[in-house]
Coordinates of C-alpha atoms in Angstrom, one line a residue:
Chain A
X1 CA 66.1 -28.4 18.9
X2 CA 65.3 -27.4 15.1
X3 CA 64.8 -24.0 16.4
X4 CA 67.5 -23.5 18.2
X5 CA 69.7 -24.3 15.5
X6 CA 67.9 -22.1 13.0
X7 CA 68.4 -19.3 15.6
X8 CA 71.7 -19.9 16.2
X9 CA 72.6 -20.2 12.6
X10 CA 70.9 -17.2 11.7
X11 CA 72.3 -15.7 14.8
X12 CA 76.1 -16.1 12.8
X13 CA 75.0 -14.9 9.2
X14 CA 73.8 -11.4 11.2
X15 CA 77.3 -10.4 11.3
X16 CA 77.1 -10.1 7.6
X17 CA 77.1 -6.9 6.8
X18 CA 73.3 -6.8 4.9
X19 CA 71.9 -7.8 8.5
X20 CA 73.8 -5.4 10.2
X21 CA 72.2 -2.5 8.4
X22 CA 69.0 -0.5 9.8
X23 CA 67.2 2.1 9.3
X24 CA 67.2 2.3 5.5
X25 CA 66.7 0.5 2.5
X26 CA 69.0 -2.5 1.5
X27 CA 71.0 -2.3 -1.4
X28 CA 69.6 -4.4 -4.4
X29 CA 66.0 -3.0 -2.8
X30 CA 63.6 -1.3 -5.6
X31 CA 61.4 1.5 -3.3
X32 CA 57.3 0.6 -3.8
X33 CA 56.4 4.0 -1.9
X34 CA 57.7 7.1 -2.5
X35 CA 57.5 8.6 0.1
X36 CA 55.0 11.2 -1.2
X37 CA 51.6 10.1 -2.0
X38 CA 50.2 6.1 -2.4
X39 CA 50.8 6.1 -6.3
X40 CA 51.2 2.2 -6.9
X41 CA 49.0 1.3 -3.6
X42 CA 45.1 1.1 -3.7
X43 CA 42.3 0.7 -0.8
X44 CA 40.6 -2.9 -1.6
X45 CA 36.8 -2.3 -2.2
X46 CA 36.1 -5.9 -0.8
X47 CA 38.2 -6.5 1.9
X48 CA 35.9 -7.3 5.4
X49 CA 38.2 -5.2 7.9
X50 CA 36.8 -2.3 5.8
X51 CA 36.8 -0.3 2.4
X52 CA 37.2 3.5 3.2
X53 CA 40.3 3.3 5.3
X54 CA 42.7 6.6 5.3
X55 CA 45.8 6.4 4.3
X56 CA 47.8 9.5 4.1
X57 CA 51.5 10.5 3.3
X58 CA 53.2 12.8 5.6
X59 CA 57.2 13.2 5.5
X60 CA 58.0 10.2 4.1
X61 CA 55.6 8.5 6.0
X62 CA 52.6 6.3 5.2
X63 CA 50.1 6.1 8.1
X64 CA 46.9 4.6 8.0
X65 CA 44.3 4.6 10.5
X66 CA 40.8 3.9 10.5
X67 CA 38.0 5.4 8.3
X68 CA 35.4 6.3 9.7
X69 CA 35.7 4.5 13.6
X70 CA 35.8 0.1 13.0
X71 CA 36.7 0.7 9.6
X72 CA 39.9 -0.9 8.6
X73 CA 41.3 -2.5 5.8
X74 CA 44.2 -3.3 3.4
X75 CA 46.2 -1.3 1.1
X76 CA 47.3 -2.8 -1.7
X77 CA 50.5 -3.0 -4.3
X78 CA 48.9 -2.2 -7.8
X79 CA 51.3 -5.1 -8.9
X80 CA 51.4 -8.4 -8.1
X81 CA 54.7 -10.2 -7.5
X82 CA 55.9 -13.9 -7.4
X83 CA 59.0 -14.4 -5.5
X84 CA 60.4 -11.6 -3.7
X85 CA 62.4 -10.0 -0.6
X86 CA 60.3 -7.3 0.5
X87 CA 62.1 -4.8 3.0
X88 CA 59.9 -2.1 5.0
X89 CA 60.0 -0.3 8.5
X90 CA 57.1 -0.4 10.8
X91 CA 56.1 2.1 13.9
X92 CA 52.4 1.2 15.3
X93 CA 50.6 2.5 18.3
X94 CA 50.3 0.0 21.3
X95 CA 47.1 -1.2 20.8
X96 CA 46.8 -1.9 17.2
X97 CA 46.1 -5.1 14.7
X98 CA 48.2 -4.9 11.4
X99 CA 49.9 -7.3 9.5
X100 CA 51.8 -7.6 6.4
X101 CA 49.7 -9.8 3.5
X102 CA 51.9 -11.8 1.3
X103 CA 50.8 -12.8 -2.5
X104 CA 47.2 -11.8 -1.4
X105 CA 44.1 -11.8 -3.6
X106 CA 41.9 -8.4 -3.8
X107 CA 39.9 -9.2 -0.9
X108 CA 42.6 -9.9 1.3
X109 CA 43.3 -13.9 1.4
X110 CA 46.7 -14.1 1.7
X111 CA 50.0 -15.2 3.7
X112 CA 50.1 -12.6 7.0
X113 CA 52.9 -11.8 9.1
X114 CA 51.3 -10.3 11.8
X115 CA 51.4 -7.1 13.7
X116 CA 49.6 -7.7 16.2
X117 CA 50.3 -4.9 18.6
X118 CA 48.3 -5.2 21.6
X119 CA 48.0 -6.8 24.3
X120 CA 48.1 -10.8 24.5
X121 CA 49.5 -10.9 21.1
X122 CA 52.2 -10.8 18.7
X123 CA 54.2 -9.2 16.1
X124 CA 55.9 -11.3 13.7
X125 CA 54.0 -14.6 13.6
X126 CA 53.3 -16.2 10.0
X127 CA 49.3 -17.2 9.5
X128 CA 47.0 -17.6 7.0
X129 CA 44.3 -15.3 6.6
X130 CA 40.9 -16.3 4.3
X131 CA 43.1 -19.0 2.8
X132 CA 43.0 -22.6 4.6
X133 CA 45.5 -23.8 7.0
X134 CA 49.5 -24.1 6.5
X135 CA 50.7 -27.1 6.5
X136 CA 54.0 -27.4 6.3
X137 CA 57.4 -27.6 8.6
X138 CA 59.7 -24.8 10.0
X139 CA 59.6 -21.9 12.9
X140 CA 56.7 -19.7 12.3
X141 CA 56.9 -16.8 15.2
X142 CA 59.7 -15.4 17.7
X143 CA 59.9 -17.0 20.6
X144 CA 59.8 -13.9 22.4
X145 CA 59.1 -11.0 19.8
X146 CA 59.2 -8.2 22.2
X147 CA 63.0 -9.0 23.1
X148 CA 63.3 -8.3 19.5
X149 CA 60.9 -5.4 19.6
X150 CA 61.7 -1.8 20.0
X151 CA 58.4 0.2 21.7
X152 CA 58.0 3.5 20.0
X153 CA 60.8 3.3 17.1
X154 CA 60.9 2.0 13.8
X155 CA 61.0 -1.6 13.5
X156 CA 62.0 -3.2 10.2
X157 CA 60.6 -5.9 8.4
X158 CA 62.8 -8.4 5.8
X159 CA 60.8 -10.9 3.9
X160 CA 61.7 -13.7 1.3
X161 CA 59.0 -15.3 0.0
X162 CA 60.2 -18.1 -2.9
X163 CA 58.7 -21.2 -4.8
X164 CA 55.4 -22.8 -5.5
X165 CA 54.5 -23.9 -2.3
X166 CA 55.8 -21.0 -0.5
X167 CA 59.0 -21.1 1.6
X168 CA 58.9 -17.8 4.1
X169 CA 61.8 -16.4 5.6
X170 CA 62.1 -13.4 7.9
X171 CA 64.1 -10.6 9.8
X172 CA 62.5 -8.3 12.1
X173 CA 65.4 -5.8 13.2
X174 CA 67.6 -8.4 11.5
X175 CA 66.9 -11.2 13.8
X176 CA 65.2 -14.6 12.2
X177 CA 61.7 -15.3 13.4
X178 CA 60.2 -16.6 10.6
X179 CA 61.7 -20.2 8.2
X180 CA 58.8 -21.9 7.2
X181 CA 57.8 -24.0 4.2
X182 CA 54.4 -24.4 3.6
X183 CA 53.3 -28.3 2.5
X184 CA 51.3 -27.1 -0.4
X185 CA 50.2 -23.7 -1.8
X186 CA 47.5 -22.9 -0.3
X187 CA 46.9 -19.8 -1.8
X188 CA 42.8 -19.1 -3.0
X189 CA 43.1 -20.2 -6.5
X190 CA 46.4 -22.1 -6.3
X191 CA 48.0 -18.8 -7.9
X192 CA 51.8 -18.2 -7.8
X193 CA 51.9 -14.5 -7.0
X194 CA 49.6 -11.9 -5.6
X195 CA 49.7 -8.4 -4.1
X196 CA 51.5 -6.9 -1.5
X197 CA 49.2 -5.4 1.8
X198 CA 49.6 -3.6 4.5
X199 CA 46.6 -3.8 6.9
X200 CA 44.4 -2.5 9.6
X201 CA 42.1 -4.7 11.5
X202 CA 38.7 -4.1 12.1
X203 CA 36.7 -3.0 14.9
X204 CA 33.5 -3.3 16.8
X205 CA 31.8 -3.8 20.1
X206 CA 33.4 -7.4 20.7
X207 CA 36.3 -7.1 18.3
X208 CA 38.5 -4.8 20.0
X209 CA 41.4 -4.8 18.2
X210 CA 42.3 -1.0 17.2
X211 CA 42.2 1.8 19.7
X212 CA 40.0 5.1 18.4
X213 CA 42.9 7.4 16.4
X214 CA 45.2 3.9 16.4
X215 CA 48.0 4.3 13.5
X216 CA 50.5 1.5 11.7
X217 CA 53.2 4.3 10.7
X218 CA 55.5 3.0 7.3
X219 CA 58.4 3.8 5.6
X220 CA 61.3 2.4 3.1
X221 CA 58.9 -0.4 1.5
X222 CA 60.8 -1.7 -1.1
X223 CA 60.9 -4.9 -3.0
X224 CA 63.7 -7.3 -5.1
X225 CA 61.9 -9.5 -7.2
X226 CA 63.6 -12.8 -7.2
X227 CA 61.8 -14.1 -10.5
Chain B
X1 CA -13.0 13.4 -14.0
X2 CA -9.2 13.3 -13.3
X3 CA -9.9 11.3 -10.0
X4 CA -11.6 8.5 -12.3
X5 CA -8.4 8.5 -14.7
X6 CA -6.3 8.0 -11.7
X7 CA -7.9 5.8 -10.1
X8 CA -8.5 3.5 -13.6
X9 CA -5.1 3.4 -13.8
X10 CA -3.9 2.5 -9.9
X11 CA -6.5 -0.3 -10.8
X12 CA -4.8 -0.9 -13.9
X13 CA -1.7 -1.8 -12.7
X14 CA -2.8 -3.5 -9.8
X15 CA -4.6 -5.9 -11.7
X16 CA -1.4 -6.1 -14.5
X17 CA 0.4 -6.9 -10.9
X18 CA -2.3 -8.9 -9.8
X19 CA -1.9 -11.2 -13.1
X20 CA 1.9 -11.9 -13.2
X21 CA 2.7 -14.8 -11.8
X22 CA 5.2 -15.4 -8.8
X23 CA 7.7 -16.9 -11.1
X24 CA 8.6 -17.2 -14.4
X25 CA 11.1 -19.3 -16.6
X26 CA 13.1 -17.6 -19.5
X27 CA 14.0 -19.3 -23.0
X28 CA 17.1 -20.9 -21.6
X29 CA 15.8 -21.8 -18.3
X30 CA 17.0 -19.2 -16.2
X31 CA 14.3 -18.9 -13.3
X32 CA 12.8 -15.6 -11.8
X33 CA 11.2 -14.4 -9.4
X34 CA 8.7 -11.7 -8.1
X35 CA 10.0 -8.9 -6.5
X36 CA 6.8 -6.4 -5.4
X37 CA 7.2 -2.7 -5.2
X38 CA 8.0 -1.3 -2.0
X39 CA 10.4 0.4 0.2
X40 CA 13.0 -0.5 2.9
X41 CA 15.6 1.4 5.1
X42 CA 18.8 1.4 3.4
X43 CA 22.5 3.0 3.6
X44 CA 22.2 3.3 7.8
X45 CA 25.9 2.7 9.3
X46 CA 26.4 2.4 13.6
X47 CA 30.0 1.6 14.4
X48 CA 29.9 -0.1 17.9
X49 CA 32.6 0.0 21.0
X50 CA 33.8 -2.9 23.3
X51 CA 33.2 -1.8 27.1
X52 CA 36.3 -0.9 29.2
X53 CA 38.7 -3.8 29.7
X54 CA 37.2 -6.1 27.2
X55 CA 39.6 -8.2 26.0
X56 CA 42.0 -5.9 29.2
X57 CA 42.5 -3.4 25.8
X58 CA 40.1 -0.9 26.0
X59 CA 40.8 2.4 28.8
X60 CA 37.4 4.5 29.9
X61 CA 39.2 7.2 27.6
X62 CA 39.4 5.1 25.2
X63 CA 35.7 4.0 25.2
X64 CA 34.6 7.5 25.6
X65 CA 36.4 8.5 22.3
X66 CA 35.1 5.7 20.5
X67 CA 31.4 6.3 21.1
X68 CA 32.1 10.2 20.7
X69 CA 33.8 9.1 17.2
X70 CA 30.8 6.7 16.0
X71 CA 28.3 9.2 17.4
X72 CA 29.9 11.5 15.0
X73 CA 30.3 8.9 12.0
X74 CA 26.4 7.2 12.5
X75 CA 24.5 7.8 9.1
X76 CA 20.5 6.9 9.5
X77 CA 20.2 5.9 6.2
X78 CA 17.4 6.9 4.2
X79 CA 14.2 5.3 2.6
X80 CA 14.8 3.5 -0.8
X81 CA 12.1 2.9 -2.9
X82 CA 11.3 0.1 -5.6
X83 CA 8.1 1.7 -7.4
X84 CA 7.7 -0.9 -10.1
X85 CA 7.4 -4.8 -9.5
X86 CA 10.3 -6.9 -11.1
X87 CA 11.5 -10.3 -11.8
X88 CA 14.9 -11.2 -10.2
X89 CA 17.0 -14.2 -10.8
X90 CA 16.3 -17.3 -8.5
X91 CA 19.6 -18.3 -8.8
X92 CA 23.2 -16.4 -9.2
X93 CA 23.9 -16.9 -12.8
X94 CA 25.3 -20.6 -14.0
X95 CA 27.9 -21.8 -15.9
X96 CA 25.5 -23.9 -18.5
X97 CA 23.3 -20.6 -18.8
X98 CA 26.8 -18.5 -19.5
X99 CA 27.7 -21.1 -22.2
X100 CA 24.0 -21.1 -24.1
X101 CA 24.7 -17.1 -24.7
X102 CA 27.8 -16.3 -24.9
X103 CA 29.2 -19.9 -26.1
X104 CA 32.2 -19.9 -23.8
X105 CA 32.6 -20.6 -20.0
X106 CA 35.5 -18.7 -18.2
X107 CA 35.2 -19.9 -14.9
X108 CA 38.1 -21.0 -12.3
X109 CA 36.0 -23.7 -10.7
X110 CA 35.1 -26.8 -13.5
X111 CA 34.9 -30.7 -13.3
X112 CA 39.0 -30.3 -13.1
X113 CA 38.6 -27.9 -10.1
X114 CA 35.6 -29.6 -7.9
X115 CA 35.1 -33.5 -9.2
X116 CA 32.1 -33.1 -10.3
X117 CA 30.4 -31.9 -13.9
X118 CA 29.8 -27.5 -13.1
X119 CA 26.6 -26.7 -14.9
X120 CA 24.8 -26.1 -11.9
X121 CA 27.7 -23.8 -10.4
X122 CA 27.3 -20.0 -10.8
X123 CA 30.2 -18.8 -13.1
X124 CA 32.5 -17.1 -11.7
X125 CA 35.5 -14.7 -13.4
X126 CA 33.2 -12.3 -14.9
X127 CA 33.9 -8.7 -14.9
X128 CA 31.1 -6.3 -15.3
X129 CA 31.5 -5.6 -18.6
X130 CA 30.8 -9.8 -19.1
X131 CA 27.9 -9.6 -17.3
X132 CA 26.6 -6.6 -19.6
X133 CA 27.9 -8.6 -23.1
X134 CA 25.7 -11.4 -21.4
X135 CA 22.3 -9.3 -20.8
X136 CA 22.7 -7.7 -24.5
X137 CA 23.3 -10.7 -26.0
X138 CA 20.3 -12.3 -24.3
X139 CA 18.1 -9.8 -25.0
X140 CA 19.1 -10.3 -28.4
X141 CA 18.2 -13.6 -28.6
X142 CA 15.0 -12.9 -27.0
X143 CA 14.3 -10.2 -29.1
X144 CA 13.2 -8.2 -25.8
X145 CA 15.2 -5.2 -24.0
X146 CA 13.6 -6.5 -20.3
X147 CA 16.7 -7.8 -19.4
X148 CA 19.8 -6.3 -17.3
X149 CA 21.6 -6.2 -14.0
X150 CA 19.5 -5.0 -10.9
X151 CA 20.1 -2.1 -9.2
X152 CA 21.9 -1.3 -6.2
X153 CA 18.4 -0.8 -4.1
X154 CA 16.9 -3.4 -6.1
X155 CA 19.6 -5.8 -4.9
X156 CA 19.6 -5.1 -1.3
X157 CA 15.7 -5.2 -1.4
X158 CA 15.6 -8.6 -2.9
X159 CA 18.2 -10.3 -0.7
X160 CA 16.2 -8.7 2.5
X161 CA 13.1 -10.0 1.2
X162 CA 11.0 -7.9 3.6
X163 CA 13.3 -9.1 6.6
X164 CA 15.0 -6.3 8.4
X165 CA 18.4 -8.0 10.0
X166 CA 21.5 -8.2 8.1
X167 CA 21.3 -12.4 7.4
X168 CA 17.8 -12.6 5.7
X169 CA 16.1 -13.6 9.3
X170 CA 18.3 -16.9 9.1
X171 CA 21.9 -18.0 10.5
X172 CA 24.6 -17.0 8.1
X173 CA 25.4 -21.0 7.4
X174 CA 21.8 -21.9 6.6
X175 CA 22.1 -19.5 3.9
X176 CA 25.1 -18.9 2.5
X177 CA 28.5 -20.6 1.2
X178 CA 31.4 -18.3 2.6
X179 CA 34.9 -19.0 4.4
X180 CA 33.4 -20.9 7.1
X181 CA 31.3 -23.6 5.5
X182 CA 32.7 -23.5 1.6
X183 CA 36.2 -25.4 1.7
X184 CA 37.1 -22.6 -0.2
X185 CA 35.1 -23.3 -3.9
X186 CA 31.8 -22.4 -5.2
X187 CA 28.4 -24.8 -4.7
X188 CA 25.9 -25.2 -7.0
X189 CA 23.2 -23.0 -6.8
X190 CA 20.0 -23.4 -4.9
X191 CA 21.9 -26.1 -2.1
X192 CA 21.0 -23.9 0.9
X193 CA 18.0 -22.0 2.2
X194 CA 16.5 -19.2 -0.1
X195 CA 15.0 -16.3 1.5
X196 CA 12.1 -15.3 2.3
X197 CA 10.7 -14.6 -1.2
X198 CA 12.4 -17.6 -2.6
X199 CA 15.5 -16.1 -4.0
X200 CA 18.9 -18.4 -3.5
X201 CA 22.8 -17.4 -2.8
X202 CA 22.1 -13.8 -2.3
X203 CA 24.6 -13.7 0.3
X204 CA 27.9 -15.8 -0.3
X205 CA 29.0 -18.3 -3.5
X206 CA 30.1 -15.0 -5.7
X207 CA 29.8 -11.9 -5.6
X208 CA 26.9 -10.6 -7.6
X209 CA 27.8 -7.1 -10.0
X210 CA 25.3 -4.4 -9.5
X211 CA 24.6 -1.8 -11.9
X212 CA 25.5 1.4 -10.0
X213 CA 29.2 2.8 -10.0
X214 CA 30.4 2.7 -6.7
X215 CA 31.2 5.5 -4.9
X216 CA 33.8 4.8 -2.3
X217 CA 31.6 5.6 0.8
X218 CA 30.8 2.7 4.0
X219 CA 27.3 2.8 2.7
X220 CA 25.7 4.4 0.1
X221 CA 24.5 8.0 0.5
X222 CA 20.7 7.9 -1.0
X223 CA 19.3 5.6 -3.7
X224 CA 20.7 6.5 -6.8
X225 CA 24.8 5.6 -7.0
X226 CA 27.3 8.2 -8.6
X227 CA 26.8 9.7 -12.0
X228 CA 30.0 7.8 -13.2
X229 CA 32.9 5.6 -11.5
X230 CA 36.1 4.1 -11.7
X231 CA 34.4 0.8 -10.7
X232 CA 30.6 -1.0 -10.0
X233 CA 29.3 -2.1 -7.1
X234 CA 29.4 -5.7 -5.4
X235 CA 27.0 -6.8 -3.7
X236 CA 26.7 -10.1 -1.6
X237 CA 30.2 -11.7 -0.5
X238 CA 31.4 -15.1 -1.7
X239 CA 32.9 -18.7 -0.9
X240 CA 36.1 -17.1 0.3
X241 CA 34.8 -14.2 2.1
X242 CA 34.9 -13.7 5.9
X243 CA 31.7 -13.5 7.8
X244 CA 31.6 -9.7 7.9
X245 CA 31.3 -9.4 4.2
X246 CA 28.1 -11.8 5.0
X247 CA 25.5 -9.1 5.4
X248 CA 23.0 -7.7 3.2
X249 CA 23.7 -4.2 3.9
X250 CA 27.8 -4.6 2.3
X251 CA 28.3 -1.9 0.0
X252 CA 31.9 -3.5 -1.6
X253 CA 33.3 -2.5 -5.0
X254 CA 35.6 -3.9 -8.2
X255 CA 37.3 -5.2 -9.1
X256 CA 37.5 -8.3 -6.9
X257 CA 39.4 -11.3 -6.8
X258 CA 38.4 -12.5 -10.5
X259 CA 37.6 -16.1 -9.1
X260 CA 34.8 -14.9 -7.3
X261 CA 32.9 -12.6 -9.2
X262 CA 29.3 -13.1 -10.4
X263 CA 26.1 -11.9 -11.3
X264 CA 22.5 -12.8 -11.6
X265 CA 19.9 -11.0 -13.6
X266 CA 16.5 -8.5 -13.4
X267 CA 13.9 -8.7 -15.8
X268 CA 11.4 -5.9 -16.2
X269 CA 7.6 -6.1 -16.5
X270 CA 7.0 -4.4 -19.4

């Protein structure tokens, strides 16, 4: 019942005009890629998906694929931020783990929405990844991300991330999937802000969670810091 | 007549090797022990494919790319040698031994952290250049230079101890605090299961700084890391680090996390 009147609320503020707009950034938005080279990003050296990922920029586009085969990873903001709306478009290959990390440490513990695309799975769920458990209330995935989902286009990504104990809100292609309030901050280290990540899972003989030549494709990452 | 000078000296340092002891205990109680000289494979990397229809995402083409692609990407490794005998830290630095040189403690997890007094606890926050003021200073106080951070090789031969698997011959738990058994802080040292040659909290706890640059390669490329470097090598994984990172063989680099970053020291047989 909660849900359903969270959708359908959220379902009413989408004919405003900021969630009618796609395929570019929002206004208010500050770009955090541009478009040309990863100036601002860095590979983590410690993250367990991997520490050699590529990551190149090709029209506007940031791909990243694994480096060499089961080698994953994260890229990472340079900067950390504290509360934000962070804005990006998304275009995997079927078959692919990704996610986005949310005030994450260097190795990688962080808040994750996932994108999880492959089979079984799904794209757009709020976890925790190296951190422990959430604990708090509010809707946490789609209830059916691929009605949401367009296969082979650019998907975008809107996500407000506020307070002490973090309160998560998300778009993806401007519908609500994500409203949750965590019970405490459960963040390593109790700290209030962290880095931005884009990442690629790992791979191996019973971790099959990549496809050989698999690519997350990004564009139009920007950021409004809310602090 | 050369033959006898060699062979006087193999003797010699056979017997200097013979005579130091397995352990030995520094002026403010830091333990070590006895690494002997040897050699071990090193810097060998095998990626690994899931069969077709594991998991219903892997296609025959699929499968026959990947093992194409990590025939391609498979390094041997190479021999590394130790050629010298060396004392290594028993335990990962702690926070009492950090305060008796340097005077001050900077680590995240104290009594206000974890309940309990932190002595015993390695210290954690410590960038490389810490861990450096730390060996000068205590070789200072020592009056001695035989003091400073192992090696890369000298690491990964220590925490393999002569065994030849990535976990020290032991399950991963028995030996080391990570994500799965740490609720997320450090443990004192010494809690768990040391290896074979009696070292503790190789793997996991914090990560422990090397002193070779890293190179931004899977696994290193021979024994000796880059000339110079943006950042050093870690070695080891830590209290929050997923089981992957939990391998002897992790070639990982700086700066990490802050909160979980170590060290533990070498001391040379002069």
């Amino acid at each position: 019942m909660k849900n359903t009147v969270f959708f359908c609320t959220f379902a009413c503020l989408c004919l405003t005009p900021l969630c009618a707009q796609t395929g570019g950034i929002p206004e208010g938005y500050t770009p955090i890629f541009n478009g040309k080279d990863i100036k601002g990003w860095h590979v983590s050296r410690t993250n367990h998906h991997g520490t050699t990922m590529s990551a190149r920029v090709e029209n506007g586009i940031l791909a990243i694929e694994q480096n060499p085969i089961g080698e994953g990873g994260i890229l990472l903001t340079d900067k950390r931020y504290k509360d934000f709306e962070l804005y990006l478009e998304n275009k995997p290959d079927w078959g692919c783990d990704g996610g986005i990390f949310l005030r994450s440490n260097e190795e990688g513990n962080a808040y994750q929405i996932t994108i999880d695309y492959l089979i079984r799975n799904t794209v757009g769920s709020l976890i925790t990844e190296g951190i422990p458990n959430m604990s708090g209330t509010g809707p946490r995935r789609p209830p059916d991300w691929q009605k949401i989902w367009k296969r082979d286009e650019w998907n975008s990504f809107r996500v407000r991330m506020t307070g002490e104990a973090p309160h998560i809100t998300a778009w993806m292609n401007d519908q609500p999937i994500i409203d949750f309030t965590d019970g405490q901050n459960h963040a390593l280290g109790g700290v209030r802000d962290g880095m931005i990540a884009l990442q690629l899972h790992f791979t191996n003989d019973t971790t099959p969670r990549n496809i050989p030549h698999g690519t997350h494709r990004f564009r139009n990452i920007a950021i409004k810091e809310l602090n | 007549m050369l033959g006898t000078k060699v062979l006087i000296g193999v003797l010699s340092v056979a017997g200097l090797l013979a005579a130091q002891p397995k352990t030995q205990t520094n002026s403010i109680g830091m333990e070590f022990v006895l690494a002997p000289a040897g050699s071990f494979t090193m810097g060998k990397f095998a990626p690994t494919c899931a069969p077709v229809g594991y998991q219903d995402n892997v296609t025959e083409a699929q499968r026959a790319e990947c093992l194409k692609m990590a025939a391609a990407a498979a390094r041997p490794g190479f021999r590394a040698t130790v050629p010298r005998a060396f004392y290594i830290g028993k335990f990962e630095v702690t926070q009492e031994q950090y305060r008796k040189v340097m005077g001050t403690n900077p680590s995240y997890f104290t009594q206000d952290k974890v309940g309990e007094p932190t002595d015993q606890y390695p210290v954690d926050s410590i960038a490389w250049k810490d861990a450096q003021a730390f060996i000068q200073k205590l070789n200072a106080m020592e009056r001695t230079k035989v003091y400073r951070l192992p090696t890369e090789v000298e690491w990964e031969y220590a925490a393999r101890a002569g065994t030849e698997d990535e976990f020290q011959g032991a399950k991963r738990q028995e030996v080391a605090w990570y994500q799965n058994n740490s609720k997320f802080a450090t443990h004192p040292t010494g809690k768990l299961k040391p290896n074979a040659w009696g070292i503790y909290d190789m793997l996991g706890n914090v990560w422990e700084w090397v002193q070779d640059w890293y190179d931004e390669q899977v696994q290193p490329r021979g024994p000796k890391g880059p000339a110079n470097g943006t950042v050093h090598v870690l070695r080891g994984g830590a209290f929050n680090s997923h089981e992957k990172n939990i391998r002897v063989s992790v070639h990982a680099g700086g700066p990490g996390s802050v909160i979980n970053t170590g060290f533990r020291v070498v001391r040379d047989i002069k």
